[in-house]
Amino acid sequence: MQTELKNQPLRIGITGGIGSGKTTICKLFETIGIPVYYADAAAKHLMVHNPDLVSQIKAHFGTEAYTQSGELNRAYLAGIVFHDEKKLKLLNSLVHPVVEKDAQAWHARQQDAPYTLKEAALIFESGSHRHLDRVIYVYAPLELRIKRVMERDHVSREEVLARVRNQWPEEDKIALSDHVIINDNTLSVIQQVHKLHRRLCSMTKNNV
Ligand code: ATP
């Protein structure tokens, strides 16, 4: 993976299927002082506040992509991209590079951290793992994920499954990951996080 300047904190990605517990686990890392970049939240922010990205989205999807007050017209965009895979790819190809640039600038400001985390649902699908030193995969069985998301978002099983279908097969992503955290209610996630934290703290750019 990437080699950069010595003494830079490592860039660690954290991903996993929908409802696997990525955010929950990132909060645990935050409690022990690790800075976390939430890529999906950043993407939502940048789609409204990055002028170049806004222009690009309007150029490709029409000015209707934004409301009069400058908010993203999510229903309009969703109506296009969730029925047309090419349009979804196009939108991602506009958004992901802007998020990556923002994430790198954020990372460069975290000089005192032993490593930083970048949380994203689509780390491999977007190719952003190429910019990371290591990737953690949060695993939970599909049935548990469906149950958690149905409860959290008050959505139907079918709606959760539709979101799952937009992601790559789990086994492919686990094979590409360097570490796995199992969040299936049988193992202590706190212990797993602490163990992994110690391991990541002992690594440098030269021995990843
Ligand atoms: P998404 O892919 O939708 O962003 P996520 O992977 O970030 O989801 P979370 O939001 O962290 O997943 O977790 C999904 C739901 O499951 C949340 O309501 C969370 O509180 C709950 N949850 C996650 N892990 C656990 C756990 N170990 N014990 C109990 N509840 C959990």
mmCIF file of C-alpha atoms and ligand atoms in Angstrom:
data_model
loop_
_atom_site.group_PDB
_atom_site.id
_atom_site.type_symbol
_atom_site.label_atom_id
_atom_site.label_comp_id
_atom_site.label_asym_id
_atom_site.label_seq_id
_atom_site.Cartn_x
_atom_site.Cartn_y
_atom_site.Cartn_z
ATOM 1 C CA MET A 1 0.000 0.000 0.000
ATOM 2 C CA GLN A 2 0.904 3.664 0.064
ATOM 3 C CA THR A 3 4.295 4.887 1.304
ATOM 4 C CA GLU A 4 4.613 8.480 2.390
ATOM 5 C CA LEU A 5 6.696 10.678 4.645
ATOM 6 C CA LYS A 6 7.989 9.174 7.906
ATOM 7 C CA ASN A 7 6.229 10.231 11.117
ATOM 8 C CA GLN A 8 2.933 10.900 9.373
ATOM 9 C CA PRO A 9 0.068 9.150 11.181
ATOM 10 C CA LEU A 10 -1.104 6.036 9.373
ATOM 11 C CA ARG A 11 -4.333 6.320 7.394
ATOM 12 C CA ILE A 12 -6.633 3.458 8.298
ATOM 13 C CA GLY A 13 -9.933 2.809 6.540
ATOM 14 C CA ILE A 14 -12.898 1.262 8.314
ATOM 15 C CA THR A 15 -15.720 -0.245 6.334
ATOM 16 C CA GLY A 16 -18.357 -2.970 6.539
ATOM 17 C CA GLY A 17 -21.823 -3.811 5.305
ATOM 18 C CA ILE A 18 -24.805 -1.606 6.012
ATOM 19 C CA GLY A 19 -25.723 -1.820 9.688
ATOM 20 C CA SER A 20 -22.566 -3.760 10.589
ATOM 21 C CA GLY A 21 -21.713 -1.204 13.283
ATOM 22 C CA LYS A 22 -19.039 0.943 11.602
ATOM 23 C CA THR A 23 -20.183 4.157 13.263
ATOM 24 C CA THR A 24 -20.651 2.482 16.657
ATOM 25 C CA ILE A 25 -17.098 1.110 16.501
ATOM 26 C CA CYS A 26 -15.667 4.432 15.308
ATOM 27 C CA LYS A 27 -17.213 6.061 18.392
ATOM 28 C CA LEU A 28 -15.249 3.575 20.513
ATOM 29 C CA PHE A 29 -12.024 4.545 18.738
ATOM 30 C CA GLU A 30 -12.907 8.207 19.334
ATOM 31 C CA THR A 31 -13.214 7.559 23.078
ATOM 32 C CA ILE A 32 -9.562 6.477 23.080
ATOM 33 C CA GLY A 33 -8.495 9.608 21.212
ATOM 34 C CA ILE A 34 -8.405 8.451 17.582
ATOM 35 C CA PRO A 35 -9.671 11.049 15.088
ATOM 36 C CA VAL A 36 -12.315 9.735 12.685
ATOM 37 C CA TYR A 37 -13.279 11.142 9.282
ATOM 38 C CA TYR A 38 -16.861 10.167 8.448
ATOM 39 C CA ALA A 39 -16.748 10.040 4.647
ATOM 40 C CA ASP A 40 -20.474 9.625 4.023
ATOM 41 C CA ALA A 41 -21.347 12.643 6.174
ATOM 42 C CA ALA A 42 -18.510 14.615 4.550
ATOM 43 C CA ALA A 43 -19.829 13.735 1.087
ATOM 44 C CA LYS A 44 -23.269 15.083 2.003
ATOM 45 C CA HIS A 45 -21.690 18.311 3.259
ATOM 46 C CA LEU A 46 -19.396 18.759 0.246
ATOM 47 C CA MET A 47 -22.230 18.167 -2.237
ATOM 48 C CA VAL A 48 -23.764 21.370 -0.912
ATOM 49 C CA HIS A 49 -20.756 23.440 0.148
ATOM 50 C CA ASN A 50 -18.030 22.704 -2.424
ATOM 51 C CA PRO A 51 -18.737 25.126 -5.314
ATOM 52 C CA ASP A 52 -16.862 23.111 -7.967
ATOM 53 C CA LEU A 53 -18.697 19.940 -7.035
ATOM 54 C CA VAL A 54 -22.043 21.746 -7.028
ATOM 55 C CA SER A 55 -21.324 23.052 -10.565
ATOM 56 C CA GLN A 56 -20.342 19.591 -11.764
ATOM 57 C CA ILE A 57 -23.487 18.018 -10.350
ATOM 58 C CA LYS A 58 -25.664 20.708 -11.916
ATOM 59 C CA ALA A 59 -23.866 20.302 -15.261
ATOM 60 C CA HIS A 60 -24.466 16.543 -15.345
ATOM 61 C CA PHE A 61 -27.804 16.206 -13.578
ATOM 62 C CA GLY A 62 -29.515 19.547 -14.184
ATOM 63 C CA THR A 63 -30.113 22.545 -11.932
ATOM 64 C CA GLU A 64 -33.087 20.644 -10.438
ATOM 65 C CA ALA A 65 -30.471 18.706 -8.434
ATOM 66 C CA TYR A 66 -30.628 21.646 -5.990
ATOM 67 C CA THR A 67 -33.533 23.468 -4.441
ATOM 68 C CA GLN A 68 -33.955 27.249 -4.758
ATOM 69 C CA SER A 69 -32.332 27.675 -1.349
ATOM 70 C CA GLY A 70 -29.282 25.645 -2.412
ATOM 71 C CA GLU A 71 -30.087 22.382 -0.613
ATOM 72 C CA LEU A 72 -29.496 19.106 -2.393
ATOM 73 C CA ASN A 73 -32.680 17.770 -3.978
ATOM 74 C CA ARG A 74 -32.175 14.228 -2.701
ATOM 75 C CA ALA A 75 -35.467 12.850 -3.987
ATOM 76 C CA TYR A 76 -34.715 14.099 -7.511
ATOM 77 C CA LEU A 77 -31.165 12.708 -7.542
ATOM 78 C CA ALA A 78 -32.204 9.410 -5.937
ATOM 79 C CA GLY A 79 -34.919 9.054 -8.582
ATOM 80 C CA ILE A 80 -32.204 9.216 -11.241
ATOM 81 C CA VAL A 81 -29.286 7.278 -9.765
ATOM 82 C CA PHE A 82 -31.162 4.387 -8.154
ATOM 83 C CA HIS A 83 -32.720 3.479 -11.492
ATOM 84 C CA ASP A 84 -29.635 3.886 -13.628
ATOM 85 C CA GLU A 85 -26.350 2.294 -12.621
ATOM 86 C CA LYS A 86 -24.365 4.446 -15.075
ATOM 87 C CA LYS A 87 -25.729 7.621 -13.503
ATOM 88 C CA LEU A 88 -24.880 6.318 -10.039
ATOM 89 C CA LYS A 89 -21.328 5.643 -11.201
ATOM 90 C CA LEU A 90 -21.184 9.117 -12.724
ATOM 91 C CA LEU A 91 -22.334 10.772 -9.501
ATOM 92 C CA ASN A 92 -19.840 8.736 -7.470
ATOM 93 C CA SER A 93 -17.049 9.635 -9.894
ATOM 94 C CA LEU A 94 -17.780 13.323 -9.243
ATOM 95 C CA VAL A 95 -18.138 13.056 -5.461
ATOM 96 C CA HIS A 96 -15.435 10.557 -4.448
ATOM 97 C CA PRO A 97 -12.360 12.518 -5.625
ATOM 98 C CA VAL A 98 -13.599 15.639 -3.812
ATOM 99 C CA VAL A 99 -14.158 13.645 -0.617
ATOM 100 C CA GLU A 100 -10.736 12.005 -0.952
ATOM 101 C CA LYS A 101 -9.039 15.390 -1.295
ATOM 102 C CA ASP A 102 -10.918 16.709 1.731
ATOM 103 C CA ALA A 103 -10.055 13.555 3.727
ATOM 104 C CA GLN A 104 -6.367 13.916 2.883
ATOM 105 C CA ALA A 105 -6.350 17.578 3.949
ATOM 106 C CA TRP A 106 -8.126 16.600 7.196
ATOM 107 C CA HIS A 107 -5.618 13.778 7.790
ATOM 108 C CA ALA A 108 -2.684 16.151 7.311
ATOM 109 C CA ARG A 109 -4.021 18.244 10.208
ATOM 110 C CA GLN A 110 -4.001 15.256 12.639
ATOM 111 C CA GLN A 111 -0.261 15.287 13.281
ATOM 112 C CA ASP A 112 -0.507 14.243 16.947
ATOM 113 C CA ALA A 113 -2.505 11.061 16.356
ATOM 114 C CA PRO A 114 -0.801 7.663 16.042
ATOM 115 C CA TYR A 115 -3.212 6.943 13.175
ATOM 116 C CA THR A 116 -6.525 8.224 11.836
ATOM 117 C CA LEU A 117 -9.642 6.392 10.729
ATOM 118 C CA LYS A 118 -11.652 7.052 7.595
ATOM 119 C CA GLU A 119 -15.112 5.509 7.911
ATOM 120 C CA ALA A 120 -16.869 4.808 4.611
ATOM 121 C CA ALA A 121 -19.422 2.286 3.415
ATOM 122 C CA LEU A 122 -17.817 2.037 -0.034
ATOM 123 C CA ILE A 123 -14.054 2.063 0.588
ATOM 124 C CA PHE A 124 -13.316 -0.675 -1.943
ATOM 125 C CA GLU A 125 -16.095 0.165 -4.403
ATOM 126 C CA SER A 126 -14.810 3.765 -4.634
ATOM 127 C CA GLY A 127 -11.159 2.704 -4.901
ATOM 128 C CA SER A 128 -10.272 4.820 -1.873
ATOM 129 C CA HIS A 129 -8.438 1.881 -0.229
ATOM 130 C CA ARG A 130 -5.600 2.695 -2.608
ATOM 131 C CA HIS A 131 -4.907 5.825 -0.559
ATOM 132 C CA LEU A 132 -5.011 4.028 2.795
ATOM 133 C CA ASP A 133 -2.329 2.142 4.705
ATOM 134 C CA ARG A 134 -4.664 -0.521 6.086
ATOM 135 C CA VAL A 135 -8.366 -1.340 6.095
ATOM 136 C CA ILE A 136 -10.506 -2.668 8.962
ATOM 137 C CA TYR A 137 -13.661 -4.610 8.066
ATOM 138 C CA VAL A 138 -16.551 -4.626 10.542
ATOM 139 C CA TYR A 139 -18.416 -7.893 10.217
ATOM 140 C CA ALA A 140 -21.900 -8.756 11.438
ATOM 141 C CA PRO A 141 -24.210 -11.455 10.007
ATOM 142 C CA LEU A 142 -26.750 -10.252 7.451
ATOM 143 C CA GLU A 143 -29.835 -11.077 9.547
ATOM 144 C CA LEU A 144 -28.509 -9.068 12.494
ATOM 145 C CA ARG A 145 -27.642 -6.136 10.203
ATOM 146 C CA ILE A 146 -31.144 -6.181 8.693
ATOM 147 C CA LYS A 147 -32.703 -6.194 12.179
ATOM 148 C CA ARG A 148 -30.466 -3.336 13.397
ATOM 149 C CA VAL A 149 -31.144 -1.107 10.382
ATOM 150 C CA MET A 150 -34.893 -1.793 10.406
ATOM 151 C CA GLU A 151 -34.960 -0.698 14.062
ATOM 152 C CA ARG A 152 -32.606 2.275 13.610
ATOM 153 C CA ASP A 153 -34.144 3.744 10.414
ATOM 154 C CA HIS A 154 -37.740 2.439 10.725
ATOM 155 C CA VAL A 155 -37.543 0.897 7.252
ATOM 156 C CA SER A 156 -38.725 -2.408 5.816
ATOM 157 C CA ARG A 157 -36.615 -5.500 5.306
ATOM 158 C CA GLU A 158 -36.896 -4.946 1.508
ATOM 159 C CA GLU A 159 -35.514 -1.413 1.810
ATOM 160 C CA VAL A 160 -32.501 -2.679 3.762
ATOM 161 C CA LEU A 161 -31.924 -5.450 1.218
ATOM 162 C CA ALA A 162 -32.075 -2.923 -1.644
ATOM 163 C CA ARG A 163 -29.227 -1.000 0.017
ATOM 164 C CA VAL A 164 -27.256 -4.222 0.599
ATOM 165 C CA ARG A 165 -27.485 -5.015 -3.117
ATOM 166 C CA ASN A 166 -25.596 -1.782 -3.946
ATOM 167 C CA GLN A 167 -22.544 -3.094 -2.105
ATOM 168 C CA TRP A 168 -19.910 -5.613 -3.226
ATOM 169 C CA PRO A 169 -20.112 -9.197 -1.876
ATOM 170 C CA GLU A 170 -18.909 -9.330 1.713
ATOM 171 C CA GLU A 171 -16.376 -12.131 1.201
ATOM 172 C CA ASP A 172 -14.538 -10.109 -1.482
ATOM 173 C CA LYS A 173 -14.220 -7.140 0.853
ATOM 174 C CA ILE A 174 -13.071 -9.243 3.805
ATOM 175 C CA ALA A 175 -10.382 -10.784 1.588
ATOM 176 C CA LEU A 176 -9.132 -7.293 0.702
ATOM 177 C CA SER A 177 -9.106 -6.086 4.338
ATOM 178 C CA ASP A 178 -6.199 -6.250 6.785
ATOM 179 C CA HIS A 179 -8.214 -6.589 10.031
ATOM 180 C CA VAL A 180 -11.711 -7.790 10.896
ATOM 181 C CA ILE A 181 -13.781 -6.712 13.907
ATOM 182 C CA ILE A 182 -16.624 -9.100 14.634
ATOM 183 C CA ASN A 183 -19.698 -7.234 15.874
ATOM 184 C CA ASP A 184 -22.191 -10.078 16.243
ATOM 185 C CA ASN A 185 -23.115 -9.770 19.943
ATOM 186 C CA THR A 186 -20.947 -12.766 20.865
ATOM 187 C CA LEU A 187 -17.497 -11.156 21.184
ATOM 188 C CA SER A 188 -16.630 -7.998 23.102
ATOM 189 C CA VAL A 189 -16.134 -5.205 20.584
ATOM 190 C CA ILE A 190 -14.438 -3.091 23.268
ATOM 191 C CA GLN A 191 -11.740 -5.738 23.730
ATOM 192 C CA GLN A 192 -11.304 -6.110 19.966
ATOM 193 C CA VAL A 193 -10.984 -2.334 19.534
ATOM 194 C CA HIS A 194 -8.372 -2.068 22.311
ATOM 195 C CA LYS A 195 -6.354 -4.971 20.931
ATOM 196 C CA LEU A 196 -6.397 -3.540 17.419
ATOM 197 C CA HIS A 197 -5.572 -0.073 18.741
ATOM 198 C CA ARG A 198 -2.432 -1.422 20.443
ATOM 199 C CA ARG A 199 -1.439 -3.165 17.233
ATOM 200 C CA LEU A 200 -1.986 -0.089 15.065
ATOM 201 C CA CYS A 201 -0.071 2.093 17.546
ATOM 202 C CA SER A 202 2.936 -0.206 17.162
ATOM 203 C CA MET A 203 2.975 0.259 13.382
ATOM 204 C CA THR A 204 4.642 3.024 11.423
ATOM 205 C CA LYS A 205 4.660 3.926 7.737
ATOM 206 C CA ASN A 206 7.717 1.679 7.413
ATOM 207 C CA ASN A 207 6.281 -1.517 8.851
ATOM 208 C CA VAL A 208 2.643 -1.656 7.697
HETATM 209 P P1 ATP B 1 -24.659 2.221 8.044
HETATM 210 O O1 ATP B 1 -23.994 1.306 7.094
HETATM 211 O O2 ATP B 1 -26.129 2.277 7.828
HETATM 212 O O3 ATP B 1 -24.022 3.571 8.120
HETATM 213 P P2 ATP B 1 -23.210 1.317 10.388
HETATM 214 O O4 ATP B 1 -22.401 0.183 9.861
HETATM 215 O O5 ATP B 1 -22.498 2.590 10.661
HETATM 216 O O6 ATP B 1 -24.509 1.565 9.514
HETATM 217 P P3 ATP B 1 -24.256 1.557 13.063
HETATM 218 O O7 ATP B 1 -25.123 2.729 12.769
HETATM 219 O O8 ATP B 1 -23.039 1.751 13.883
HETATM 220 O O9 ATP B 1 -23.876 0.777 11.714
HETATM 221 O O10 ATP B 1 -25.110 0.395 13.761
HETATM 222 C C1 ATP B 1 -26.383 0.048 13.247
HETATM 223 C C2 ATP B 1 -27.368 -0.045 14.421
HETATM 224 O O11 ATP B 1 -27.014 -1.169 15.220
HETATM 225 C C3 ATP B 1 -27.328 1.177 15.326
HETATM 226 O O12 ATP B 1 -28.615 1.458 15.784
HETATM 227 C C4 ATP B 1 -26.416 0.719 16.479
HETATM 228 O O13 ATP B 1 -26.732 1.375 17.691
HETATM 229 C C5 ATP B 1 -26.710 -0.765 16.551
HETATM 230 N N1 ATP B 1 -25.524 -1.531 16.975
HETATM 231 C C6 ATP B 1 -24.345 -1.608 16.337
HETATM 232 N N2 ATP B 1 -23.478 -2.398 17.015
HETATM 233 C C7 ATP B 1 -24.146 -2.806 18.126
HETATM 234 C C8 ATP B 1 -23.796 -3.637 19.229
HETATM 235 N N3 ATP B 1 -22.596 -4.215 19.333
HETATM 236 N N4 ATP B 1 -24.728 -3.833 20.176
HETATM 237 C C9 ATP B 1 -25.950 -3.279 20.083
HETATM 238 N N5 ATP B 1 -26.351 -2.479 19.069
HETATM 239 C C10 ATP B 1 -25.454 -2.261 18.093
#
